[in-house]
Tab-separated table of C-alpha atoms and ligand atoms in Angstrom:
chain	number	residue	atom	x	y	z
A	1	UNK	CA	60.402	-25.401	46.990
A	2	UNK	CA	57.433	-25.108	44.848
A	3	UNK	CA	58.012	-22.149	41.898
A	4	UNK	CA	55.526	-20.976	39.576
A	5	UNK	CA	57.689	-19.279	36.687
A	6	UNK	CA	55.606	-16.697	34.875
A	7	UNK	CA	57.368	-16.119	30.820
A	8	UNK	CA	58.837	-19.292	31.623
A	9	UNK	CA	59.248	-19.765	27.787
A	10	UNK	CA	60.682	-16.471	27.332
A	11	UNK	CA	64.400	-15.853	27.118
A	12	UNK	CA	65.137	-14.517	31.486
A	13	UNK	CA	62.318	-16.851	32.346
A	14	UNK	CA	63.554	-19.767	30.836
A	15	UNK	CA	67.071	-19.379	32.270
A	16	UNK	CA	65.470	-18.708	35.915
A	17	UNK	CA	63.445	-22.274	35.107
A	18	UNK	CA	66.800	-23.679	34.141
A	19	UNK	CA	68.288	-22.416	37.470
A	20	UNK	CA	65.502	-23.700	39.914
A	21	UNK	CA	64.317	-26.682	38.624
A	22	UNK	CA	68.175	-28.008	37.511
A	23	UNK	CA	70.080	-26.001	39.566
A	24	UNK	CA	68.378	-26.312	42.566
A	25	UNK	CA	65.714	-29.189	42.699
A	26	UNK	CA	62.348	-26.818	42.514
A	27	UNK	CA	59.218	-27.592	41.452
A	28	UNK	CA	58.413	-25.472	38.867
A	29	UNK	CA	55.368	-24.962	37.041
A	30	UNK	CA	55.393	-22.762	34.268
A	31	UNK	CA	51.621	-21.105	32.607
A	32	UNK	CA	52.078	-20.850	28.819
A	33	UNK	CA	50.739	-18.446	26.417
A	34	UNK	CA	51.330	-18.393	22.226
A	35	UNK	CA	54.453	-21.439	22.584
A	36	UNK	CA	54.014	-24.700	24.264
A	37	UNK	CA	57.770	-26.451	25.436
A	38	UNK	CA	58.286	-29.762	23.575
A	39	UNK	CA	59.812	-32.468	25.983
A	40	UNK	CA	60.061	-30.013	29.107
A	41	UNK	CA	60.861	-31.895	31.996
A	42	UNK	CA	58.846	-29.622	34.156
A	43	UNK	CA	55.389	-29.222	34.701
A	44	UNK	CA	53.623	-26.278	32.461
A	45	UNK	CA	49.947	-26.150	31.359
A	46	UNK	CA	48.322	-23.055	29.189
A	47	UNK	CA	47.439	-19.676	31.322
A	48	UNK	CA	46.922	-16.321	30.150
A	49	UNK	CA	47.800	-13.764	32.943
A	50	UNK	CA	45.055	-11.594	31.988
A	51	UNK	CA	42.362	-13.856	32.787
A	52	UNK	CA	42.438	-13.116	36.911
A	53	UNK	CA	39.883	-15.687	37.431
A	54	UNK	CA	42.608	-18.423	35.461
A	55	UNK	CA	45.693	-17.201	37.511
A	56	UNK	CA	43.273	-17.448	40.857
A	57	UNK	CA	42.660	-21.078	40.146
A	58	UNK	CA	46.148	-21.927	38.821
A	59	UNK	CA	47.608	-20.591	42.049
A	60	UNK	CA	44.820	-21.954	44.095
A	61	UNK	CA	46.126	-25.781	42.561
A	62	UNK	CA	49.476	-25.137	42.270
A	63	UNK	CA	49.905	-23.564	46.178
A	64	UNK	CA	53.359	-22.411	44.800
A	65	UNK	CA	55.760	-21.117	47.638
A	66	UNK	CA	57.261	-18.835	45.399
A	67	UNK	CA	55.947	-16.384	42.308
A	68	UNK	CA	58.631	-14.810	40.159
A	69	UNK	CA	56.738	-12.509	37.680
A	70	UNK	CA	58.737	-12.599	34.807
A	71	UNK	CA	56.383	-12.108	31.462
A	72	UNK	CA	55.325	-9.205	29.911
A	73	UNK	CA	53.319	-8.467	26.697
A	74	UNK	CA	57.249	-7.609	24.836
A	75	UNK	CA	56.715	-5.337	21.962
A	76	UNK	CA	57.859	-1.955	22.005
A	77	UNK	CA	55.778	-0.765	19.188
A	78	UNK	CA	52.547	-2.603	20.215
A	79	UNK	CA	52.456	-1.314	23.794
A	80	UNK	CA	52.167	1.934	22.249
A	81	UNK	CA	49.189	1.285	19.522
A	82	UNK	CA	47.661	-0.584	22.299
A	83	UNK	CA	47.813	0.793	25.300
A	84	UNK	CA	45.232	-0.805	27.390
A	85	UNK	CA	45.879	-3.904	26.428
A	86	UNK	CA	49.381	-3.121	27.168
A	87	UNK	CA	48.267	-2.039	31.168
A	88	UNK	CA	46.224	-4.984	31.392
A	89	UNK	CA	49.078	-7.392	30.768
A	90	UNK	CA	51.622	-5.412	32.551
A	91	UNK	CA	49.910	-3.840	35.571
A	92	UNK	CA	46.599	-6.249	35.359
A	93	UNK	CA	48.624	-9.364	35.503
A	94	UNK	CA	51.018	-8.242	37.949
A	95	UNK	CA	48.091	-7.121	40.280
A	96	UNK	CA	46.315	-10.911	39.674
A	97	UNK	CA	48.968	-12.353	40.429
A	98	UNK	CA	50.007	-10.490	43.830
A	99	UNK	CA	46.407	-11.360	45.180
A	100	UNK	CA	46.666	-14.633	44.167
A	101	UNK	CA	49.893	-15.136	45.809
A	102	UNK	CA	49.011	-13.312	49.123
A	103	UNK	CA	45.785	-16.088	49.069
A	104	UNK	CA	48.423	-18.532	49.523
A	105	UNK	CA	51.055	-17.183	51.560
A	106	UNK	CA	53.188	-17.426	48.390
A	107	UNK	CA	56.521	-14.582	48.034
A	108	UNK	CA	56.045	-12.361	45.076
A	109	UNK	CA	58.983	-11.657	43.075
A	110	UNK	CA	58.371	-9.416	40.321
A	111	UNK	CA	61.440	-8.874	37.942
A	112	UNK	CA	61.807	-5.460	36.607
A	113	UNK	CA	64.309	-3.092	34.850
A	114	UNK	CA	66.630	-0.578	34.788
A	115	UNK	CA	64.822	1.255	32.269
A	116	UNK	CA	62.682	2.689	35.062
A	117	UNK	CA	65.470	5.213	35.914
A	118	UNK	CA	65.688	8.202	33.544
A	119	UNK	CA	68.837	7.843	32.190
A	120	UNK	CA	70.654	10.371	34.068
A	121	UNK	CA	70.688	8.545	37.246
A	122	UNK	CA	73.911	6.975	36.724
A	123	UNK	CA	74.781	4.448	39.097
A	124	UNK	CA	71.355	4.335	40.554
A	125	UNK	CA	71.024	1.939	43.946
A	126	UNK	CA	68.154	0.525	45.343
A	127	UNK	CA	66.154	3.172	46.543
A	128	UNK	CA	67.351	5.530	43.941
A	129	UNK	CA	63.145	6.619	42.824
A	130	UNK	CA	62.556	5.353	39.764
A	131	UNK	CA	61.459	8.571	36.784
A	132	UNK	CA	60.749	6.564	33.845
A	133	UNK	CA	60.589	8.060	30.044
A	134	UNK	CA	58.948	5.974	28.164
A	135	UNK	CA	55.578	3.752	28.735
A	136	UNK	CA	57.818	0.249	29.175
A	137	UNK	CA	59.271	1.990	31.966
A	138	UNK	CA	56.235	3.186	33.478
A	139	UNK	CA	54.462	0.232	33.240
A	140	UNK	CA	57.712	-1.767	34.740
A	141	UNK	CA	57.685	0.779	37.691
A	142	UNK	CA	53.674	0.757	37.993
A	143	UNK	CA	54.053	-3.058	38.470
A	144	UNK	CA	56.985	-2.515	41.095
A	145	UNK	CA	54.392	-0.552	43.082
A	146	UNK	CA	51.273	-3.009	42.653
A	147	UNK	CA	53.821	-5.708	44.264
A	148	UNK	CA	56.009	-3.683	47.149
A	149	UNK	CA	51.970	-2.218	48.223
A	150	UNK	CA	50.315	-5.072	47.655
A	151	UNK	CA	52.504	-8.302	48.303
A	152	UNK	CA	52.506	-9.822	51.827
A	153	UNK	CA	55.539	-11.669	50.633
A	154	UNK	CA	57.388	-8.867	47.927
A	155	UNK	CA	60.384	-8.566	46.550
A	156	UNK	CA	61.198	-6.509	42.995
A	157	UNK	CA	64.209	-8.311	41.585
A	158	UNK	CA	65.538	-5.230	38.644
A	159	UNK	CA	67.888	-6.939	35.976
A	160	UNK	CA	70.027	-4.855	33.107
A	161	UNK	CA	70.949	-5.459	29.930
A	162	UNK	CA	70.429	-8.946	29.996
A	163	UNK	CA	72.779	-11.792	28.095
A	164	UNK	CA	72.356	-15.715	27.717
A	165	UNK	CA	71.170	-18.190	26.110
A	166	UNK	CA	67.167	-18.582	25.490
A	167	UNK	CA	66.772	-22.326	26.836
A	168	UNK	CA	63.080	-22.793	26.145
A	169	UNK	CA	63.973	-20.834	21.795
A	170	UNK	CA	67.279	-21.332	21.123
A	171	UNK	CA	66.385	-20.236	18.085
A	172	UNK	CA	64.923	-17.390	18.476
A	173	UNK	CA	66.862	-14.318	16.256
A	174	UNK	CA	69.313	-12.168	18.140
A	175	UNK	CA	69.641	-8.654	17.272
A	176	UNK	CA	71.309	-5.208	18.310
A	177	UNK	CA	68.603	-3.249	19.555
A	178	UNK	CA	68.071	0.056	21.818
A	179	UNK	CA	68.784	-1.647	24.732
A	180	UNK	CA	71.889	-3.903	25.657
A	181	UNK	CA	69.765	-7.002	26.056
A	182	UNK	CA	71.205	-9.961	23.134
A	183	UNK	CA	73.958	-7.634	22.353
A	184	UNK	CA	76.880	-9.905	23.348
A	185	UNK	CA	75.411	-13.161	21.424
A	186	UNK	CA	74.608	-10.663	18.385
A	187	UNK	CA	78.288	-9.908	17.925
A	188	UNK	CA	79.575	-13.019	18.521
A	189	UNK	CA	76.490	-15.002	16.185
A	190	UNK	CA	77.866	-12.133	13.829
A	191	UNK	CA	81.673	-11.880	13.872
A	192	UNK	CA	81.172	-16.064	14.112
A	193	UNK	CA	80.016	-15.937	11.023
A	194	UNK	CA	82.715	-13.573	9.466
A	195	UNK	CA	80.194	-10.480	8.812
A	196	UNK	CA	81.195	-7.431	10.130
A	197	UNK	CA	79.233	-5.803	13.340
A	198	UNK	CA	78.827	-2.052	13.727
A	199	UNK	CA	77.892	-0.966	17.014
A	200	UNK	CA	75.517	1.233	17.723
A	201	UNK	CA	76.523	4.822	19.165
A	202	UNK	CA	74.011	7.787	19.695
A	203	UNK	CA	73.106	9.705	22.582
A	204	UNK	CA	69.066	9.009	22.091
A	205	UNK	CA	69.734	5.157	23.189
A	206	UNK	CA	70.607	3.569	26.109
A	207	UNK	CA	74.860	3.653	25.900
A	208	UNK	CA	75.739	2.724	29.639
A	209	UNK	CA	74.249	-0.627	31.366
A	210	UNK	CA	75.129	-2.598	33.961
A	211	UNK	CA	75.188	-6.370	31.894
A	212	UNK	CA	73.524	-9.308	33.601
A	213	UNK	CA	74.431	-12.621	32.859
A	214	UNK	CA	70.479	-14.488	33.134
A	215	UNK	CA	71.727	-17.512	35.275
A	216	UNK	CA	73.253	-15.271	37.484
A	217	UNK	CA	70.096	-12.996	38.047
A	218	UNK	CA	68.348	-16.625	38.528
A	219	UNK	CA	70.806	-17.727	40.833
A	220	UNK	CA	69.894	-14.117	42.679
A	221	UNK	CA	66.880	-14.708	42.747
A	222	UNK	CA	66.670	-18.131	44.109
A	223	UNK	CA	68.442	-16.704	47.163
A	224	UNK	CA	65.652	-14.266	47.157
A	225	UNK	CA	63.265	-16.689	48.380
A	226	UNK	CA	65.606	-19.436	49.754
A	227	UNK	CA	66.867	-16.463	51.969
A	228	UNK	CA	63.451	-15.394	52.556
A	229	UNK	CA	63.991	-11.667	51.533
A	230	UNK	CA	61.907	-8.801	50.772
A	231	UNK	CA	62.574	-5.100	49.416
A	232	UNK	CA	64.221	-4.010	46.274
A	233	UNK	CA	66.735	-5.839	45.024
A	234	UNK	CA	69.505	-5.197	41.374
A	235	UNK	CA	69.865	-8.720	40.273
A	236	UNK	CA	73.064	-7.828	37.659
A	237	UNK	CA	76.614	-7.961	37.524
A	238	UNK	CA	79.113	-5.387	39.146
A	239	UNK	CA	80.334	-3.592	36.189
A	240	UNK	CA	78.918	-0.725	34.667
A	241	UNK	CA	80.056	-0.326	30.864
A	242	UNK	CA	79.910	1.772	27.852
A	243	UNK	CA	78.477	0.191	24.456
A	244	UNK	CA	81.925	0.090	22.941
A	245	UNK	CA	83.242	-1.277	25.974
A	246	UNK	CA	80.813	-4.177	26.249
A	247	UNK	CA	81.400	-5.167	22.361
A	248	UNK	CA	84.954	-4.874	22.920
A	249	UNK	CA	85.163	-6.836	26.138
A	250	UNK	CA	83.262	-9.310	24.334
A	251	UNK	CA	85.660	-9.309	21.617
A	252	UNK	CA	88.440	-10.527	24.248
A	253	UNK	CA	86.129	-12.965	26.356
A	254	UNK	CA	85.237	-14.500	23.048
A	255	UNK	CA	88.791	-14.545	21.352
A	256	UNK	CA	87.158	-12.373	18.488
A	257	UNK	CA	88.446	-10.269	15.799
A	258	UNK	CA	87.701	-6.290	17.328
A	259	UNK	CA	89.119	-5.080	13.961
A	260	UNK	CA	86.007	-6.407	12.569
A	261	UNK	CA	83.758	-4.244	14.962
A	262	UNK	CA	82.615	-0.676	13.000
A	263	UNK	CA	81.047	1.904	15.335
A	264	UNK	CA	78.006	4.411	14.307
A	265	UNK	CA	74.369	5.606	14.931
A	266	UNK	CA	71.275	3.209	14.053
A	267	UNK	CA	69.701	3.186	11.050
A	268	UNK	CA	66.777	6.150	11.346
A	269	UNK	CA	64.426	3.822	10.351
A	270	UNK	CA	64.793	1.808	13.243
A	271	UNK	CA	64.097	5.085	16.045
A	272	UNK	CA	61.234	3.605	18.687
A	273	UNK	CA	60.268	7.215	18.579
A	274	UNK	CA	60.212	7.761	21.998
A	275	UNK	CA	62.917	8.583	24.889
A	276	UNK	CA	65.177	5.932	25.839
A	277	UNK	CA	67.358	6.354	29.108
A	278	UNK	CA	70.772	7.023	27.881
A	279	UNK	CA	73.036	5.827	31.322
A	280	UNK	CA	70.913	3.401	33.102
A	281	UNK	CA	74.291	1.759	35.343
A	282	UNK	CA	72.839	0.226	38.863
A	283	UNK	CA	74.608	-0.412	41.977
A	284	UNK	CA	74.254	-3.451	43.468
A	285	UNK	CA	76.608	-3.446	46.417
A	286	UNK	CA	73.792	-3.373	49.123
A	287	UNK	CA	71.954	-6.306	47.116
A	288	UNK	CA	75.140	-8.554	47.114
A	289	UNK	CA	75.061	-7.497	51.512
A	290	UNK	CA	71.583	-8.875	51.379
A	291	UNK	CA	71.676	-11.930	49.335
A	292	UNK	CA	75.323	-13.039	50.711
A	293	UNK	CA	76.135	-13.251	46.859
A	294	UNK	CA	79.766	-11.535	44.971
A	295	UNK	CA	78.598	-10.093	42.680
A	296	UNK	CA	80.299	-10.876	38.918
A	297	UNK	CA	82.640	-8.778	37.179
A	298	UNK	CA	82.069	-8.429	33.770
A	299	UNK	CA	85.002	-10.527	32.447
A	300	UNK	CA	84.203	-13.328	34.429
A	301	UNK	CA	79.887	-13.058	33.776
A	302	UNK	CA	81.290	-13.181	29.542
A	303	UNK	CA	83.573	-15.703	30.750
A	304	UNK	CA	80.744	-18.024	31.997
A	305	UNK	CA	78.243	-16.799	29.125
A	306	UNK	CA	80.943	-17.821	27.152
A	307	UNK	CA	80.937	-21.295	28.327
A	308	UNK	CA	77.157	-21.483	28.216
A	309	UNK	CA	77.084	-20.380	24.495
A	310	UNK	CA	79.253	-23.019	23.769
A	311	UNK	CA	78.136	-25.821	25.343
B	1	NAP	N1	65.739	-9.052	28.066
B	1	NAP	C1	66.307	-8.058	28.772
B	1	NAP	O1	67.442	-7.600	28.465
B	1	NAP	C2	65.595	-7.495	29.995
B	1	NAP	C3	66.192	-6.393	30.652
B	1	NAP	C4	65.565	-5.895	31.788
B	1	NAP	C5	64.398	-6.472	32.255
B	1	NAP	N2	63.833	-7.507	31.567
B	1	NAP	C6	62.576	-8.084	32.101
B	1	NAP	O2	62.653	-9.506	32.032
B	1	NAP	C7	61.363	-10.048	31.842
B	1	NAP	C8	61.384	-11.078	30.728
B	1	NAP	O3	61.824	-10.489	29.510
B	1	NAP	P1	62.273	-11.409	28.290
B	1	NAP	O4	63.285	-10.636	27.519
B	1	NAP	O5	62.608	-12.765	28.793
B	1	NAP	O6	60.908	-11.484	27.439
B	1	NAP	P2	60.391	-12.632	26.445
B	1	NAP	O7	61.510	-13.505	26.010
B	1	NAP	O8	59.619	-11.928	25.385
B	1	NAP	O9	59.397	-13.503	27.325
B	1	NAP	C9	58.118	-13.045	27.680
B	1	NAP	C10	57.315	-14.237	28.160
B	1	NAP	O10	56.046	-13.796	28.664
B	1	NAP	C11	55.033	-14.682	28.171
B	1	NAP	N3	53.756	-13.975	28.116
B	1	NAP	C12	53.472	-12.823	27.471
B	1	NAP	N4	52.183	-12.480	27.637
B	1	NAP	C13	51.627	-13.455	28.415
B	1	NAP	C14	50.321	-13.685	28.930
B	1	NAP	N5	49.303	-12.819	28.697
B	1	NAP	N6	50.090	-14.791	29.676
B	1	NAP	C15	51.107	-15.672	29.921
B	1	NAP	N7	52.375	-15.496	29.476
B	1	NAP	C16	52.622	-14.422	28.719
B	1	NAP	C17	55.538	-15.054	26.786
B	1	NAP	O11	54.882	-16.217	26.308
B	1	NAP	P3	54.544	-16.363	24.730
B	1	NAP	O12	55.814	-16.073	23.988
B	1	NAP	O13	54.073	-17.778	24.615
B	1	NAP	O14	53.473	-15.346	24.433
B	1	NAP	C18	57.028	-15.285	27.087
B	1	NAP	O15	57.231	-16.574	27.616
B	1	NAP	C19	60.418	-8.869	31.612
B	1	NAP	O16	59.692	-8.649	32.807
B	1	NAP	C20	61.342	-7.701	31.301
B	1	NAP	O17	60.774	-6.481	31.733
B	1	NAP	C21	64.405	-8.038	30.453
């Protein structure tokens, strides 16, 4: 199978490269933006995805079977100040990218988010509608749209609270932030170290995910298009869990001190300034039908991130 990888050398991307080339024998080809891979043993070459008439040709040479749509302009405060820009590279891109792929005959997978649910919408499924609340969301759901109307091919592959390793930036910083995305590595890079965590508790951020371990969204994905699938699809694991439950959880999967965890609000200084979903739990139970896939509880997904972090 021939893959283009879009955010290839971003943290979900990379892992999804990891699982298709590696894990599966692909043929990936990854367009790269502000960081170029040293010794990647897959193909990449530079592409912005706001250039239409660049992702036309790319595509057009490439003749990928598969798009998965993975990279966004990823700056919460800069979306804001910059909001066209913002639409371009979200919705813009997206749209390129679907027209390019439906010249080819290519599937479309776009990955998206939880965050377009409200936060309220506990346990959401599917074809729960999305009701987004802030602009990440709405640009995430807007792009949802531009593929399920516009793909031939389309599939929107939603991940949550995402947690692995970053295979193309290893080194790139891990921090708590609004979300539950990095949490797990930040408390064990932390409590590693012997500093104290506190985790973060406040009803104005998001307190209830559904984690996703990003080889096993990959590996969800891959059956996406191996299966030949279209619709909606949650690409996470099967447990929905609190904040606190996730950091201690990870305390136990990681054989980690939880007397060592503190619990408490952000600092102020930190607030986005703008809603964030409180609850954003999926359910995935008609997505593991589909795909033929169990889906991972979350002992065993920290179990296996656990063996990734270590290796
Ligand atoms: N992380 C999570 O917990 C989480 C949760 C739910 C959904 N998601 C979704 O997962 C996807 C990936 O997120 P991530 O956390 O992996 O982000 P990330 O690490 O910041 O990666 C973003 C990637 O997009 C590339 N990119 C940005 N603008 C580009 C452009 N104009 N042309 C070409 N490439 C461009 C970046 O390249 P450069 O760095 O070189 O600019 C980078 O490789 C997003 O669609 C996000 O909505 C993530």
């Amino acid at each position: 199978m021939k893959a283009l990888i879009t955010g290839g050398t971003g943290f979900v991307g990379s892992n999804i490269v990891e699982v298709f080339a590696h894990g599966h024998g692909a043929d990936v080809l990854v367009p790269t933006h502000s960081f170029t891979p040293v010794d990647a043993d897959y193909r990449h070459e530079p592409c912005d995805l706001t250039d239409a008439g660049a992702v036309a040709a790319m595509v057009q040479r490439f003749r990928p079977d598969v798009i998965v749509h993975t990279a966004i302009l990823n700056d919460f405060a800069r979306i804001y100040r910059e909001r066209e820009v913002s639409w371009n590279s979200y919705v813009g891109a997206t749209r390129c990218l679907v027209e390019a792929a439906n010249s080819v005959d290519a599937k479309m997978i776009f990955v998206s988010t939880d965050w377009v649910f409200d936060g309220t919408q506990s346990g959401a499924v599917e074809t729960t509608p999305p009701n987004p609340v802030n602009l990440y969301g709405v640009m995430k759901m807007a792009g949802e749209l531009v593929v399920s109307e516009g793909a031939a091919d389309g599939a929107v592959a939603r991940i949550s609270g995402v947690n692995g390793i970053h295979r193309a930036r290893p080194s790139v910083p891990r921090a708590q932030d609004r979300g539950f995305g990095y949490f797990v590595a930040s408390i064990v890079d932390s409590l590693r170290a012997g500093t104290p965590f506190r985790v973060w508790e406040s009803d104005d951020i998001n307190m209830i995910a559904t984690p996703s371990l990003a080889t096993e969204s990959a590996e969800m994905m891959w059956r996406i298009a191996d299966l030949d699938r279209t619709g909606t699809f949650h690409c996470c694991g099967r447990d929905s869990v609190s904040r606190r439950g996730l950091a201690l959880a990870t305390c136990d999967a990681f054989g980690l001190d939880p007397d060592q965890l503190a619990f408490g609000p952000p600092d102020p200084d930190d607030a986005p300034g703008v809603p964030i979903p409180y609850d954003t739990s999926l359910d995935a139970t008609a997505t593991a039908a589909a795909l033929d896939y169990e889906l991972p509880s979350l002992s065993a997904l920290l179990a296996k991130f656990r063996l990734e972090y270590e290796r």
